[in-house]
PDB file of C-alpha atoms and ligand atoms in Angstrom:
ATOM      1  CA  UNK A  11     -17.866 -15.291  10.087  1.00 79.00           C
ATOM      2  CA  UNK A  12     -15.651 -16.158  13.115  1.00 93.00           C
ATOM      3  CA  UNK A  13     -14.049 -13.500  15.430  1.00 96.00           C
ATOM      4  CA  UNK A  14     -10.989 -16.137  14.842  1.00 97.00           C
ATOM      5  CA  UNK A  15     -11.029 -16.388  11.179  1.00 98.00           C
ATOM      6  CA  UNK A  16      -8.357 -14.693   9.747  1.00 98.00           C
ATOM      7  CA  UNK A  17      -7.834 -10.994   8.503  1.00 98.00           C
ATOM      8  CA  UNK A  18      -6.847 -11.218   4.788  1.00 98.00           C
ATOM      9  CA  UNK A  19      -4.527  -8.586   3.346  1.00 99.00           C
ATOM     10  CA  UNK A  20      -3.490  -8.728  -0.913  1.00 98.00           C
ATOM     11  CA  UNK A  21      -1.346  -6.568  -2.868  1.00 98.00           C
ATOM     12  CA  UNK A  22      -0.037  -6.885  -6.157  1.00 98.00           C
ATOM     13  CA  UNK A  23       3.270  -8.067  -4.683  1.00 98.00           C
ATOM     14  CA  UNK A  24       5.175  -7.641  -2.008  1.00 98.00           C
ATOM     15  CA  UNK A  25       4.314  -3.899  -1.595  1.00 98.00           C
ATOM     16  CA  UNK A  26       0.978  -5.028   0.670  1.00 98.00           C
ATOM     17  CA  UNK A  27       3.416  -6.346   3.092  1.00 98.00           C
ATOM     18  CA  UNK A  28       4.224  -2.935   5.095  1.00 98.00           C
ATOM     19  CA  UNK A  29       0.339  -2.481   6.096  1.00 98.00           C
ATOM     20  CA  UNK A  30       0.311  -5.837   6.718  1.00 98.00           C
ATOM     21  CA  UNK A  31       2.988  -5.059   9.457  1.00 98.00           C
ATOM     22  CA  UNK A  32       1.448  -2.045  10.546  1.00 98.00           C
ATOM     23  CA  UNK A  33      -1.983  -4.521  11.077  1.00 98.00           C
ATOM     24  CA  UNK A  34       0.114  -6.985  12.923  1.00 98.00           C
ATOM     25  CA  UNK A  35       1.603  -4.188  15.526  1.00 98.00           C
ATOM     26  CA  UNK A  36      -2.031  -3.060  15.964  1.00 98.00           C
ATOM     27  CA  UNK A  37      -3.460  -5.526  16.187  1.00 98.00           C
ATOM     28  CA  UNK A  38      -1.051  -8.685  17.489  1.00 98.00           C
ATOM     29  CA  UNK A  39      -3.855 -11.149  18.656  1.00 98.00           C
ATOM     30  CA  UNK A  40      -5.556 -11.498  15.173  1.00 98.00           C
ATOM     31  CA  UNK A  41      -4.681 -14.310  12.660  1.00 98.00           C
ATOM     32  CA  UNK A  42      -3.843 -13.408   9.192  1.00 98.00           C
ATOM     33  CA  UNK A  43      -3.111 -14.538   5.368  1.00 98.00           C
ATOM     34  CA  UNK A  44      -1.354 -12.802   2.799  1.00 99.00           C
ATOM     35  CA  UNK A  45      -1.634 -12.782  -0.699  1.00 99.00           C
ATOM     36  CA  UNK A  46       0.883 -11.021  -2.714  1.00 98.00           C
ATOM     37  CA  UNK A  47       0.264 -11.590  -6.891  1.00 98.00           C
ATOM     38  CA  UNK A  48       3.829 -11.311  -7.594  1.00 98.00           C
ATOM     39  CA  UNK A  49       3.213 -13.167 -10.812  1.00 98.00           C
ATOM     40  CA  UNK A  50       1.051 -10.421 -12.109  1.00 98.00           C
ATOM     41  CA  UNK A  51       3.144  -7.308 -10.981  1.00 98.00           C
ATOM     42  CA  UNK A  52       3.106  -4.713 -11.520  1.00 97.00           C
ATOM     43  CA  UNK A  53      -0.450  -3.494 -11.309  1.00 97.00           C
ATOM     44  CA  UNK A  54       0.187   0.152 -11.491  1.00 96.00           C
ATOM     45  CA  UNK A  55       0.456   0.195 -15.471  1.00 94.00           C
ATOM     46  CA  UNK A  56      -1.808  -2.331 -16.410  1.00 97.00           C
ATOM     47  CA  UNK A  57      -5.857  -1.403 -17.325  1.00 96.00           C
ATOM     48  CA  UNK A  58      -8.302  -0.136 -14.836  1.00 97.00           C
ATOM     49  CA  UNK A  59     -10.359  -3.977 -16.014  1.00 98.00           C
ATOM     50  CA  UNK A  60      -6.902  -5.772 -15.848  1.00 98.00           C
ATOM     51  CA  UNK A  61      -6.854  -5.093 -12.239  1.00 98.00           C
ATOM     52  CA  UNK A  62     -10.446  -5.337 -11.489  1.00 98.00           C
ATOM     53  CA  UNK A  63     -10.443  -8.878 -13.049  1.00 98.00           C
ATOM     54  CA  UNK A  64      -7.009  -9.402 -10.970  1.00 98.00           C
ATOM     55  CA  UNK A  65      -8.662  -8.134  -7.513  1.00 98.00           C
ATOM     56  CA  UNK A  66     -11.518 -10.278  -7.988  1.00 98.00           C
ATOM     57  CA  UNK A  67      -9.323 -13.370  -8.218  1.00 98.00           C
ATOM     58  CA  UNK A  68      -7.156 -12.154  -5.150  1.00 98.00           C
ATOM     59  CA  UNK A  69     -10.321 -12.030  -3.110  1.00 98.00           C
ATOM     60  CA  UNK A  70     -12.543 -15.359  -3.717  1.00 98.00           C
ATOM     61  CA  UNK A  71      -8.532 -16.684  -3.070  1.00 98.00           C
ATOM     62  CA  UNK A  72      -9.007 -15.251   0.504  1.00 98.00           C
ATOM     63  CA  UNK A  73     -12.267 -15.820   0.721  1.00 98.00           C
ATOM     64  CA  UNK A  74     -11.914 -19.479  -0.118  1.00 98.00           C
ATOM     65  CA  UNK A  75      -9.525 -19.960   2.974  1.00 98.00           C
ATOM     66  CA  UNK A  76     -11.679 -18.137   5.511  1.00 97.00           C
ATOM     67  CA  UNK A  77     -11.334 -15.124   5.753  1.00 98.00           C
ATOM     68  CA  UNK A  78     -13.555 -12.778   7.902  1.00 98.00           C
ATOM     69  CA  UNK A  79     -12.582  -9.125   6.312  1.00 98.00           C
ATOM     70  CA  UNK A  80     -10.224  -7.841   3.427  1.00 98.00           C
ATOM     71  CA  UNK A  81      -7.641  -5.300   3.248  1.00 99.00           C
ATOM     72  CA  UNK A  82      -6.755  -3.856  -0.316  1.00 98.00           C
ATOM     73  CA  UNK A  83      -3.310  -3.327   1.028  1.00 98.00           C
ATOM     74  CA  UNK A  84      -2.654  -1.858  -2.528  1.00 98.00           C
ATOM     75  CA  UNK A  85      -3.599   1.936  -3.612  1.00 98.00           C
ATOM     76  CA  UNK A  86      -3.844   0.742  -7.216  1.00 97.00           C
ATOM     77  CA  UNK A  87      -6.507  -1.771  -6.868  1.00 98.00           C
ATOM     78  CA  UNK A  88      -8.302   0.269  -4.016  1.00 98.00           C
ATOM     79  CA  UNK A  89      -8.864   2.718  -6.550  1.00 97.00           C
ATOM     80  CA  UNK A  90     -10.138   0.777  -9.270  1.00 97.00           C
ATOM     81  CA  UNK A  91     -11.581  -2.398  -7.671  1.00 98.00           C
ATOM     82  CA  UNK A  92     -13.047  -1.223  -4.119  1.00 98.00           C
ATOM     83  CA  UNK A  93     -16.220   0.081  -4.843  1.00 97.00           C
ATOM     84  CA  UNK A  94     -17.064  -3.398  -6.958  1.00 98.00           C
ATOM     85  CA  UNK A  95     -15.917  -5.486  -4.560  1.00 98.00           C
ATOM     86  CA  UNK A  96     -17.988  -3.738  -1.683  1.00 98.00           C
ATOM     87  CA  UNK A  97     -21.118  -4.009  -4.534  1.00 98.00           C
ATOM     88  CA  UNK A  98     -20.158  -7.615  -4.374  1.00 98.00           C
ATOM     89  CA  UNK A  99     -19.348  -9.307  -1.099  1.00 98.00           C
ATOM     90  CA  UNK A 100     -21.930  -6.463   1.109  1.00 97.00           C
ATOM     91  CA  UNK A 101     -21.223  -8.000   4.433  1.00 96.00           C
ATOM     92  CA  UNK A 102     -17.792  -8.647   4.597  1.00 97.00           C
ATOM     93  CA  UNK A 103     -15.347  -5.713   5.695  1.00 98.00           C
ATOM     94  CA  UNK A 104     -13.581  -4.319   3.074  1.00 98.00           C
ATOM     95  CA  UNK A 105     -11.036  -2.302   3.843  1.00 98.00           C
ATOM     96  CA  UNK A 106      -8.868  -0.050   1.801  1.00 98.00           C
ATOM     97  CA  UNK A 107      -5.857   2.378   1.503  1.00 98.00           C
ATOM     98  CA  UNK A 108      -5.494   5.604  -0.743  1.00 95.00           C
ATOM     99  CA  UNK A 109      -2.265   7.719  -0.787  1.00 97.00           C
ATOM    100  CA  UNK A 110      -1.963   9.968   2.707  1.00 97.00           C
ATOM    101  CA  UNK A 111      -2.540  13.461   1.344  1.00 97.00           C
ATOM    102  CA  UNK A 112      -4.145  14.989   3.620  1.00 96.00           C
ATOM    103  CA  UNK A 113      -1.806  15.007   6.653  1.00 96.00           C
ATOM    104  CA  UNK A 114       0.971  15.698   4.220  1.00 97.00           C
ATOM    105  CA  UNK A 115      -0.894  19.073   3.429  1.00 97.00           C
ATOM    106  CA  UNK A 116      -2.072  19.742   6.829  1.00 94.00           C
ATOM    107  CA  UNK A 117       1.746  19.184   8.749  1.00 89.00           C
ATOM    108  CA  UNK A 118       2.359  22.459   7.889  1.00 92.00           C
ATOM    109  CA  UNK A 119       1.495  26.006   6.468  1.00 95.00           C
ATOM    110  CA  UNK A 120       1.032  25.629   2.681  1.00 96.00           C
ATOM    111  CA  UNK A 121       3.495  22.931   1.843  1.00 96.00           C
ATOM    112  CA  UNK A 122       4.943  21.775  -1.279  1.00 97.00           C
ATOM    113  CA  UNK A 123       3.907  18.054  -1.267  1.00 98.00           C
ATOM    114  CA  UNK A 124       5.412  15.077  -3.525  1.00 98.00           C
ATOM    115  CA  UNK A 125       2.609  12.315  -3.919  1.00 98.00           C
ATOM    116  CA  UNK A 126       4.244   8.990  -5.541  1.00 98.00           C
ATOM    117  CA  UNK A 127       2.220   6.351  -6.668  1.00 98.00           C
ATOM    118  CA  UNK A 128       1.556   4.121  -9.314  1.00 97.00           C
ATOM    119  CA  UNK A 129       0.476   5.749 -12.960  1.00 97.00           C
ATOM    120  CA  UNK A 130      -3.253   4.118 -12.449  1.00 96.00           C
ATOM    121  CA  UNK A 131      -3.495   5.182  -9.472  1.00 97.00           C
ATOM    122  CA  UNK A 132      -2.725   9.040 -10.189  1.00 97.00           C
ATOM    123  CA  UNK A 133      -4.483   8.555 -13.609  1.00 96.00           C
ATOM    124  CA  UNK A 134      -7.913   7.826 -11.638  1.00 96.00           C
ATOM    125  CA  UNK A 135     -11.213  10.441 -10.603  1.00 94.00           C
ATOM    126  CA  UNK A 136     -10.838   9.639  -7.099  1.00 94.00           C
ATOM    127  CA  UNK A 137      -6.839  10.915  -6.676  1.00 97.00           C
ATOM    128  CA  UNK A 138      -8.378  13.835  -8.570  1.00 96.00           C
ATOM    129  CA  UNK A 139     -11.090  14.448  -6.072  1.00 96.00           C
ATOM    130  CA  UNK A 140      -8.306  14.130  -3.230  1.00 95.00           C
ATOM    131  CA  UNK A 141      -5.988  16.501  -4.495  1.00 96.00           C
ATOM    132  CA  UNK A 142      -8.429  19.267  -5.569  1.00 96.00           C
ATOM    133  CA  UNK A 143      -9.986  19.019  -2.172  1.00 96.00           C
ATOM    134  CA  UNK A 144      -6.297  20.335  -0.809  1.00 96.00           C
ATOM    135  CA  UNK A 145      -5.074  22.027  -3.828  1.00 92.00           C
ATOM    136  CA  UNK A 146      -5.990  25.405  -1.891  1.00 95.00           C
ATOM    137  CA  UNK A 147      -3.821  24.684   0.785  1.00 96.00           C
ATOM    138  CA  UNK A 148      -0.458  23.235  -0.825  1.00 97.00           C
ATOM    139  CA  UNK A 149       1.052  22.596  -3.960  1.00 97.00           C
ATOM    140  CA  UNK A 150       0.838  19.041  -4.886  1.00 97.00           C
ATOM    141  CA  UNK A 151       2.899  17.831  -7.556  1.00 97.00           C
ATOM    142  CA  UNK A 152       1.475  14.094  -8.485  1.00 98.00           C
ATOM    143  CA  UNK A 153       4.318  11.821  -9.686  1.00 98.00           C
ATOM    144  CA  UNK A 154       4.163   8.919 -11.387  1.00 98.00           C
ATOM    145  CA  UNK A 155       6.750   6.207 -10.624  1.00 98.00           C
ATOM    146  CA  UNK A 156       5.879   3.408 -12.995  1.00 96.00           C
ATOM    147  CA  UNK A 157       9.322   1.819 -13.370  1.00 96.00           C
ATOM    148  CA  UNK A 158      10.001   1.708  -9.375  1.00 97.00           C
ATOM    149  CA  UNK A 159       7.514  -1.511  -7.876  1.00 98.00           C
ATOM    150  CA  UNK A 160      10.228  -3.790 -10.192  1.00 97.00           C
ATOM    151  CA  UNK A 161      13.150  -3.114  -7.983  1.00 98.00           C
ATOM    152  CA  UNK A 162      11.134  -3.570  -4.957  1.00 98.00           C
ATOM    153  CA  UNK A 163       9.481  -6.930  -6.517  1.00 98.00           C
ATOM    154  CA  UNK A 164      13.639  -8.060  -7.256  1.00 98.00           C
ATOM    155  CA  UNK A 165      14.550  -7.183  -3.555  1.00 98.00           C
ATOM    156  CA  UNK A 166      16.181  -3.878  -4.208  1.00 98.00           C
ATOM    157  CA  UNK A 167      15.830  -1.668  -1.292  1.00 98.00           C
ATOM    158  CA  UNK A 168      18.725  -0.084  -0.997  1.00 98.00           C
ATOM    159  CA  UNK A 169      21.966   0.365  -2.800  1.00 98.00           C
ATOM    160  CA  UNK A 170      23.590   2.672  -6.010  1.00 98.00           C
ATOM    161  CA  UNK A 171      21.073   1.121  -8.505  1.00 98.00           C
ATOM    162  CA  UNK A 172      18.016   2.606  -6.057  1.00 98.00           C
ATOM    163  CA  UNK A 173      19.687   5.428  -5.710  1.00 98.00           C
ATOM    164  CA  UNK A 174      20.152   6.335  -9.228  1.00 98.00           C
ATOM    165  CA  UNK A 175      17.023   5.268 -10.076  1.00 98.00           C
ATOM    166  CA  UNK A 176      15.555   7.898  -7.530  1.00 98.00           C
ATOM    167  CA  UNK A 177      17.896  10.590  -8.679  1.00 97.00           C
ATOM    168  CA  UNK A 178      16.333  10.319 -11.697  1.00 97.00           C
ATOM    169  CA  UNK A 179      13.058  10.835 -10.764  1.00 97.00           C
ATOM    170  CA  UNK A 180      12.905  13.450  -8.282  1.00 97.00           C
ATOM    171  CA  UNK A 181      15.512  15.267 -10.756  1.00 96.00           C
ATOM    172  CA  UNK A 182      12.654  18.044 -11.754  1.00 96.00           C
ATOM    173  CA  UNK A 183      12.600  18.805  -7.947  1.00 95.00           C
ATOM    174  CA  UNK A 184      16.243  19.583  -7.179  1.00 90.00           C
ATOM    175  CA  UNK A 185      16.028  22.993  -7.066  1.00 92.00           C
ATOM    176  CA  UNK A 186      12.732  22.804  -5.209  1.00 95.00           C
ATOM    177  CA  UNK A 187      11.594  23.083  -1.538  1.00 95.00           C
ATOM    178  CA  UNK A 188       9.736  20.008  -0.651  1.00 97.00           C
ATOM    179  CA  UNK A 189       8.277  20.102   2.450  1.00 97.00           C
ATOM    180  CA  UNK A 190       6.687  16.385   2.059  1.00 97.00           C
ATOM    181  CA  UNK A 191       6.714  13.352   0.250  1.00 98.00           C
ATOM    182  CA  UNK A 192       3.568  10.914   0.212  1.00 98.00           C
ATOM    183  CA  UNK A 193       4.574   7.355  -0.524  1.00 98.00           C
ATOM    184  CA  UNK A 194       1.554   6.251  -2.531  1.00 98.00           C
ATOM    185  CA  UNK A 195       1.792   2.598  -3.603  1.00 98.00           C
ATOM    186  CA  UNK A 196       2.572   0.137  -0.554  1.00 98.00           C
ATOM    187  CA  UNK A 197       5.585  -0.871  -1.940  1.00 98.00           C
ATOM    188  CA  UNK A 198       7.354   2.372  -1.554  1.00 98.00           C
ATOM    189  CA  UNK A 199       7.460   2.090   2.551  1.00 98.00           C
ATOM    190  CA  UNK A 200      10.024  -0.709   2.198  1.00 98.00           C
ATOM    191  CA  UNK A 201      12.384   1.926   0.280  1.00 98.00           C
ATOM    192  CA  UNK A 202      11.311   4.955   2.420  1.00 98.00           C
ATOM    193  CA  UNK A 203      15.212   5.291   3.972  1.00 98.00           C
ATOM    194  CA  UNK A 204      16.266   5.414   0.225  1.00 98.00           C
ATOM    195  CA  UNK A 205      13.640   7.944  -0.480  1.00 98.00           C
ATOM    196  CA  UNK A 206      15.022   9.853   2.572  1.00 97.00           C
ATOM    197  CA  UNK A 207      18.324  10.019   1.726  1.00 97.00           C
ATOM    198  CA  UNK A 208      17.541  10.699  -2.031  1.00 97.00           C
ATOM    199  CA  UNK A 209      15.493  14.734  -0.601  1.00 96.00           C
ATOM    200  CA  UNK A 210      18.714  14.998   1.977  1.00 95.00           C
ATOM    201  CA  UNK A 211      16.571  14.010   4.833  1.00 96.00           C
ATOM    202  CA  UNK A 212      14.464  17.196   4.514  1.00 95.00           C
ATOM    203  CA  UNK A 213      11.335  16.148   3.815  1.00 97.00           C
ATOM    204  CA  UNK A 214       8.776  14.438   6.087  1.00 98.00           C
ATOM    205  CA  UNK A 215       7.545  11.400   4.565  1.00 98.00           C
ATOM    206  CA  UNK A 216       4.409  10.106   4.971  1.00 98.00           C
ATOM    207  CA  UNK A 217       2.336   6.747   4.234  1.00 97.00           C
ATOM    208  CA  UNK A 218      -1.393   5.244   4.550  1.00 97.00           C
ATOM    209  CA  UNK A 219      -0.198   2.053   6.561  1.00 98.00           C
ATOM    210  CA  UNK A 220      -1.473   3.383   9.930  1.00 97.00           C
ATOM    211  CA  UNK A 221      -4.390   5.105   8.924  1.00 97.00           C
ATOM    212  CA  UNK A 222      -5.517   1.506   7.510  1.00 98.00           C
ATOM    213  CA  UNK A 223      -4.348  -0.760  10.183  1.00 98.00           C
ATOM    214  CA  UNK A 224      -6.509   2.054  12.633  1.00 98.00           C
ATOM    215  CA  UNK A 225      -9.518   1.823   9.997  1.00 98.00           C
ATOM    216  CA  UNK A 226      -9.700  -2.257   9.669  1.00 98.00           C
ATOM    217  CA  UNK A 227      -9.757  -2.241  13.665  1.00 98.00           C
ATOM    218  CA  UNK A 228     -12.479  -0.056  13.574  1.00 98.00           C
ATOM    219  CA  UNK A 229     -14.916  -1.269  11.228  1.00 98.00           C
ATOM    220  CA  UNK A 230     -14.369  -5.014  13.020  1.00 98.00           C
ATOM    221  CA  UNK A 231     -14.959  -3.355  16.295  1.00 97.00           C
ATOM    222  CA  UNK A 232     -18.286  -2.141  14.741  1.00 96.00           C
ATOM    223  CA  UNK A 233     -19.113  -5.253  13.158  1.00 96.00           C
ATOM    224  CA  UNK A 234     -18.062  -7.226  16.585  1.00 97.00           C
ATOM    225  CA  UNK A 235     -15.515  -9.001  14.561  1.00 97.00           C
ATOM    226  CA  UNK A 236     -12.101  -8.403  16.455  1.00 97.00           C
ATOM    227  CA  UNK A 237     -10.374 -11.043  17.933  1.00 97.00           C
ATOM    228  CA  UNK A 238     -10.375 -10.910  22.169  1.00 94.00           C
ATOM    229  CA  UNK A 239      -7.571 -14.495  22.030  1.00 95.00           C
ATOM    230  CA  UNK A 240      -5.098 -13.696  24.416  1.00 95.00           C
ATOM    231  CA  UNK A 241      -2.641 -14.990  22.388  1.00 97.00           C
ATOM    232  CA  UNK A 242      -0.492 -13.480  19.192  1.00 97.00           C
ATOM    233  CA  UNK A 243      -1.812 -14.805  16.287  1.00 98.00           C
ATOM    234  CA  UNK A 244      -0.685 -16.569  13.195  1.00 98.00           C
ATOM    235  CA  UNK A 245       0.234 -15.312   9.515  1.00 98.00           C
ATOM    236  CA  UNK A 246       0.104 -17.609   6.529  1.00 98.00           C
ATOM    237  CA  UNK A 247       1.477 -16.246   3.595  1.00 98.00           C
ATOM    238  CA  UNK A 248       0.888 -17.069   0.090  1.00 98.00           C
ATOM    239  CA  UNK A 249       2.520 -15.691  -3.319  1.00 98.00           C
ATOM    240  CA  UNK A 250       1.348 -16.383  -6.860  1.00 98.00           C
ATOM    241  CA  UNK A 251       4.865 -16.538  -8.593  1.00 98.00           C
ATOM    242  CA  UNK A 252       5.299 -19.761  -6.444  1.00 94.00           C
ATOM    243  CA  UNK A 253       9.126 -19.557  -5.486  1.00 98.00           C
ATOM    244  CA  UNK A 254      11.274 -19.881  -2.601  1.00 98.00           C
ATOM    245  CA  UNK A 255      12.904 -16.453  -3.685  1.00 98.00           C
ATOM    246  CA  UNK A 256       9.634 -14.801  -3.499  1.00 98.00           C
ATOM    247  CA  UNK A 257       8.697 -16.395   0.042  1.00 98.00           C
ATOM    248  CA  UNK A 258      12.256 -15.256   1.591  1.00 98.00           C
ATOM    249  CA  UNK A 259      11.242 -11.829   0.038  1.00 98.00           C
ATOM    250  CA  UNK A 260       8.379 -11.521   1.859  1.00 98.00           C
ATOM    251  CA  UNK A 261       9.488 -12.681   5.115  1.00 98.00           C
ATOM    252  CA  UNK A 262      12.820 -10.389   4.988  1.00 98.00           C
ATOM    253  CA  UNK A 263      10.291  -7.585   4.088  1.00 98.00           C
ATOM    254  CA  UNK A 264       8.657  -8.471   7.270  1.00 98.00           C
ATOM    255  CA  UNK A 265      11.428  -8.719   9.509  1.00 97.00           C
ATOM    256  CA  UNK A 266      13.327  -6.130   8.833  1.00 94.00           C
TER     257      UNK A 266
HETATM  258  N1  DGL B 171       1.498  -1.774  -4.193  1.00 72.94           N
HETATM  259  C1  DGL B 171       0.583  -1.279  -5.121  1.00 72.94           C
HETATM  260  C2  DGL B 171       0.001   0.074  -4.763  1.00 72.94           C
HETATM  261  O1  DGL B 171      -0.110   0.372  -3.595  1.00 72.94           O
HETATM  262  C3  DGL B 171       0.735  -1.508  -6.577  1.00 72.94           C
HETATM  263  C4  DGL B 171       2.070  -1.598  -7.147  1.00 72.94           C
HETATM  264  C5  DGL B 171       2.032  -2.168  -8.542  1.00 72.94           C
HETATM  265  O2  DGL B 171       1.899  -3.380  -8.643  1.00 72.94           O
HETATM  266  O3  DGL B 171       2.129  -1.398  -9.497  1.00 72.94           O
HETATM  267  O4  DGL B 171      -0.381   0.835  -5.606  1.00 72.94           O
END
């Protein structure tokens, strides 16, 4: 492994795409490759061995082209296909993302927090573990959005059919106080304005994007792996579904 080989980030989609963002504000000088697995998307409602099988295509992919450490930039597959993949590939850096609970509990006294995600993800021992370890200090309500990574995989990020779509689903908590909303699945960051607008602005939303892109500089620091180039590195993306609609996605998803 190369201090110049690239940093390799997958998702199931496009969802992967805002830590990859938060990665390349981070840390400009590194190169990267993307892989989102559009044609398989969602992963959130398939099998726990559906997406284990997936991930472990997604990464000998990356690994085939080079690359020198692995984000999951996906909470689904983090939570089903990290530990294997660490078991695995030992000395490669293999970093992952799980939903931002804790400093959705911790912004303030006893808050009532929202945690979206996927239904695997939610469905899983280790979201158990994280919400029990706060459950004294806030009321978490878990909720599963399994119908929402399809608008974001069409290009929907905004408009009356999002909208609606959201009304729908936070319709148990209208009469609620929410103090926070934790955007649990990567793809949800790309629609955070809509999820905004859709609690009146009130609540503080929160996401793992950082808290990875500051975790995958710090295990290459350790390993002696980050990039000291001068020079802003280069992203080469790649997509399974294969289409120029797909590839326009992405980059819009980047720029924007
Ligand atoms: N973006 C993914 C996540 O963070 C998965 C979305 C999906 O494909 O269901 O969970």
């Amino acid at each position: 492994m190369n201090k110049n080989d690239p940093i390799a980030v997958f998702d199931s989609g496009v969802g992967g795409i805002s830590v990859l963002k938060e990665l390349m504000k981070l840390l400009p000088n590194e190169n990267y490759i993307y892989l989102g697995d559009s044609k398989n998307a969602p992963y959130g409602t398939k099998s726990a061995e559906e997406i284990i099988k997936l991930s472990n295509d997604d990464v000998t992919f990356l690994l085939e082209k080079g690359a020198k450490a692995i984000v999951i930039a996906c909470n689904t597959a983090t939570s089903v296909a990290a530990k294997g993949l660490r078991e695995k590939y030992p000395d490669i850096p293999i970093i992952g993302i799980e939903p931002a609970v804790k400093p959705a509990v911790l912004y303030k006294i006893h808050p009532t927090v929202i945690v979206m995600a996927t239904p695997l993800t939610l469905k899983q021992d280790k979201f158990d573990e994280l919400a029990r370890k706060y459950d004294n200090d806030a009321n978490i309500i878990a909720l599963p959005c399994p119908d929402l990574v399809k608008y974001i995989e069409r290009g929907i990020v905004e408009g009356p059919e999002l909208d609606k779509h959201l009304e729908e689903l936070f319709s148990p908590f209208r009469y609620l106080k929410v103090d926070s909303v934790v955007l649990g699945c990567t793809h949800y960051p790309h629609i955070k304005e809509a999820v905004n607008k859709a609690f009146g602005y009130r609540a503080t939303i929160f996401d793992g994007g950082s808290g990875t892109a500051r975790e995958t500089k710090r295990r290459l620091e350790e390993k002696g792996l980050l990039n000291d180039s001068a020079q802003k590195g280069e992203l080469r993306m790649f997509n399974t579904l294969g289409t120029q609609e797909i590839m326009d996605l992405s980059y819009f998803l980047l720029n924007r």
